[in-house]
């Protein structure tokens, strides 16, 4: 029965690829905790892909882009920061954490292309830890800024990526 369903799905997808991609995006995003963000990312950036591996690669590139924008904002904030040395130190640490998070995410792109899924999970989890440390430091210093919200979005993108990897590997935890 499963084999017949697979052939039917392949036949339908071959004749209507955009419908199948849309279904893949919807089905994948429905399995995440950030459905709206997931749908927004994948429906706006899915060009040139037709499978979950490709969608996971796109998600990594969006994460890199988002983290790089945060790094730029931290740099701008540092140049405008008052002489508050504690605030400046926290922002400098956040900048270092984002450097590591961006590098880990870039490493994940290569690992994903080689189907080294455990490496992707390790590096994305590490990137999340780096950014969580930054968020915790900002909160502890009572520095409430747009950075915190942007960090939250980055963390959600990472969670979406991890969910895709779990789906790809068949190790999807229940949410």
mmCIF file of N, CA, C and O in Angstrom, residues 15 26 56 60 72 77 86 110-112 124 145 154:
data_model
loop_
_atom_site.group_PDB
_atom_site.id
_atom_site.type_symbol
_atom_site.label_atom_id
_atom_site.label_comp_id
_atom_site.label_asym_id
_atom_site.label_seq_id
_atom_site.Cartn_x
_atom_site.Cartn_y
_atom_site.Cartn_z
ATOM 1 N N UNK A 15 3.433 15.975 -12.316
ATOM 2 C CA UNK A 15 2.527 16.716 -13.187
ATOM 3 C C UNK A 15 2.143 18.079 -12.621
ATOM 4 O O UNK A 15 1.786 18.974 -13.366
ATOM 5 N N UNK A 26 3.663 23.472 3.517
ATOM 6 C CA UNK A 26 2.590 23.500 4.514
ATOM 7 C C UNK A 26 2.733 22.353 5.502
ATOM 8 O O UNK A 26 2.655 22.552 6.721
ATOM 9 N N UNK A 56 15.481 22.938 3.779
ATOM 10 C CA UNK A 56 16.344 23.066 4.957
ATOM 11 C C UNK A 56 17.560 23.940 4.634
ATOM 12 O O UNK A 56 17.988 24.753 5.469
ATOM 13 N N UNK A 60 18.625 27.578 6.372
ATOM 14 C CA UNK A 60 19.944 27.921 6.891
ATOM 15 C C UNK A 60 20.430 29.255 6.323
ATOM 16 O O UNK A 60 20.989 30.084 7.060
ATOM 17 N N UNK A 72 25.258 43.383 12.401
ATOM 18 C CA UNK A 72 25.374 44.769 11.939
ATOM 19 C C UNK A 72 24.706 45.726 12.918
ATOM 20 O O UNK A 72 25.236 46.802 13.207
ATOM 21 N N UNK A 77 24.913 49.728 17.285
ATOM 22 C CA UNK A 77 24.584 50.039 18.675
ATOM 23 C C UNK A 77 25.847 50.313 19.481
ATOM 24 O O UNK A 77 25.871 51.222 20.316
ATOM 25 N N UNK A 86 29.589 48.467 31.231
ATOM 26 C CA UNK A 86 28.934 47.158 31.356
ATOM 27 C C UNK A 86 28.077 46.869 30.125
ATOM 28 O O UNK A 86 28.099 45.752 29.592
ATOM 29 N N UNK A 110 27.283 23.365 4.693
ATOM 30 C CA UNK A 110 28.140 22.349 4.088
ATOM 31 C C UNK A 110 27.788 20.958 4.610
ATOM 32 O O UNK A 110 27.691 20.001 3.843
ATOM 33 N N UNK A 111 27.580 20.852 5.912
ATOM 34 C CA UNK A 111 27.231 19.551 6.499
ATOM 35 C C UNK A 111 25.919 19.030 5.916
ATOM 36 O O UNK A 111 25.795 17.833 5.626
ATOM 37 N N UNK A 112 24.965 19.920 5.743
ATOM 38 C CA UNK A 112 23.673 19.506 5.177
ATOM 39 C C UNK A 112 23.846 19.002 3.745
ATOM 40 O O UNK A 112 23.256 17.992 3.367
ATOM 41 N N UNK A 124 23.769 23.860 14.816
ATOM 42 C CA UNK A 124 22.615 24.753 15.000
ATOM 43 C C UNK A 124 22.266 24.857 16.483
ATOM 44 O O UNK A 124 21.941 25.935 16.980
ATOM 45 N N UNK A 145 15.990 45.965 24.025
ATOM 46 C CA UNK A 145 16.181 46.613 22.737
ATOM 47 C C UNK A 145 15.585 45.750 21.638
ATOM 48 O O UNK A 145 15.206 44.609 21.882
ATOM 49 N N UNK A 154 15.747 34.735 15.317
ATOM 50 C CA UNK A 154 16.835 33.844 14.919
ATOM 51 C C UNK A 154 16.680 32.478 15.591
ATOM 52 O O UNK A 154 16.835 31.435 14.946
#
